[in-house]
Amino acid sequence: MIYTNLHAPEPGLDDEPRESTSTNDSGGQESQPVTDQHECPSSSTAYDSARQYRRRSARKVAIIAVLVGLALCAFVVATIVGPMSLSVGDVVRGIVSPNDVDETTRTVLWKLRLPASVMAVLIGAALSLAGAQMQTILDNPLAEPFTLGISAAAAFGGAASIVLGWVIIPHAQFNLAAVAWVSSVIAVAIVAAASVWRGSGKESMILLGIGLVFLFQALLALLQYRATTEALQQIVFWTMGSLQRANWVANGIIAAALLIAIPFTIRYAWALTVLRLGDARAKALGINVDRLRIATLIVASLLAATAVAFAGIIGFIGLVGPHIARMLVGEEQRFFAPASMAAGAALLAAAHAVSITVVPGVAVPIGIITAIVGVPFFVGLVFLRKRTVWN
């Protein structure tokens, strides 16, 4: 066994170079410097490492800028396409100076096209950011915002509003969204409370979430069994996901949820990055893992519940978006989170553009488009990506 002298002074920046004496040829003594055994890395090596890190960071920022540009292009395309043809110039003039376009163009742009396109960008960013956070805290590449039963609970709440007439807000459209949101929050509260009571292990969260999914799906099937033909059609259409009910009030609420989640992500970016190294290492670095996991769960669930409440169930955005970001910028949260948001916004805006053009004059439910496009895209990511992307 090797013992260390605990009382030996440690080398520091203020250590003076020591000298030793040696006898020269003439019998005299001359002093010679003694080299410290603890040498700092050369300044050139440190400079090269810092320069490489800055170069990688600049590359990641450029990738995020490209993703944001793609999201902006998808937003413009989704605003242009539709039964009434609009040009890029019409869109720009209608946004910058609405009085410079005719009344028909202004009405179509501000009451029909822009609310849906803006909602596509906001919900895409919200679902993708929620998926990124879920994958981080659960340490599971297949996790998404709906893993813990959020979508199933929202579907049950929406169906209960239609079939049972549950009322929270005396407004038909907003009441359905409010009941769906409250149902999702209840599901999240159950998971969070059980995690606090039994310990916030990721395995227990996933298993409890799966149990809630089956429970709310059974309750939804019971409501569908009791529903009338008209109510059943409304339930099916709502659960497919759609942006046709978009309006500026709903967009404001979704934006408010993002404004809550983004500062949280910025504040705990370093802690979430360290969490990917494992609970033991994170605790060793002074991070309260249980508190961080529960807080992140609540924030991610707030995003997902708000998105589902207004647009219905839209799958694969919260799964594919984070994987695209992870492949491009890695796991560091200060790059991974904005890249996930930009990728999700671009995907859902593009899916919205496809949904209103694939069948002329008919808006196909966007959940169908994301599933049809998302499944092969995700399978391709699984088989073509490097194995080191996640592990």
Short mmCIF file of N, CA and C in Angstrom, two decimals, residues 163-164 219-229 231-232 235:
data_model
loop_
_atom_site.label_atom_id
_atom_site.label_comp_id
_atom_site.label_asym_id
_atom_site.label_seq_id
_atom_site.Cartn_x
_atom_site.Cartn_y
_atom_site.Cartn_z
N VAL A 163 -67.65 14.57 -24.88
CA VAL A 163 -68.69 13.58 -24.59
C VAL A 163 -69.43 13.90 -23.29
N LEU A 164 -68.67 14.19 -22.23
CA LEU A 164 -69.27 14.40 -20.92
C LEU A 164 -69.63 15.85 -20.64
N LEU A 219 -59.59 4.63 -20.60
CA LEU A 219 -60.67 5.58 -20.34
C LEU A 219 -61.13 6.26 -21.63
N LEU A 220 -60.19 6.55 -22.53
CA LEU A 220 -60.56 7.14 -23.81
C LEU A 220 -61.41 6.17 -24.64
N ALA A 221 -61.04 4.90 -24.64
CA ALA A 221 -61.84 3.91 -25.36
C ALA A 221 -63.25 3.80 -24.78
N LEU A 222 -63.37 3.93 -23.46
CA LEU A 222 -64.69 3.89 -22.84
C LEU A 222 -65.54 5.08 -23.28
N LEU A 223 -64.93 6.26 -23.35
CA LEU A 223 -65.67 7.44 -23.81
C LEU A 223 -66.07 7.31 -25.27
N GLN A 224 -65.18 6.76 -26.08
CA GLN A 224 -65.51 6.56 -27.49
C GLN A 224 -66.64 5.56 -27.66
N TYR A 225 -66.68 4.57 -26.79
CA TYR A 225 -67.75 3.58 -26.85
C TYR A 225 -69.10 4.21 -26.53
N ARG A 226 -69.11 5.19 -25.62
CA ARG A 226 -70.35 5.84 -25.22
C ARG A 226 -70.72 7.01 -26.11
N ALA A 227 -69.80 7.50 -26.92
CA ALA A 227 -70.01 8.73 -27.68
C ALA A 227 -70.99 8.52 -28.82
N THR A 228 -71.66 9.61 -29.19
CA THR A 228 -72.50 9.59 -30.38
C THR A 228 -71.62 9.64 -31.62
N THR A 229 -72.24 9.47 -32.78
CA THR A 229 -71.46 9.47 -34.03
C THR A 229 -70.77 10.81 -34.25
N ALA A 231 -69.96 13.11 -31.94
CA ALA A 231 -68.92 13.30 -30.93
C ALA A 231 -67.70 12.42 -31.23
N LEU A 232 -67.96 11.21 -31.73
CA LEU A 232 -66.85 10.31 -32.06
C LEU A 232 -66.00 10.89 -33.19
N ILE A 235 -63.80 13.54 -31.71
CA ILE A 235 -62.69 12.97 -30.93
C ILE A 235 -61.59 12.47 -31.84
#
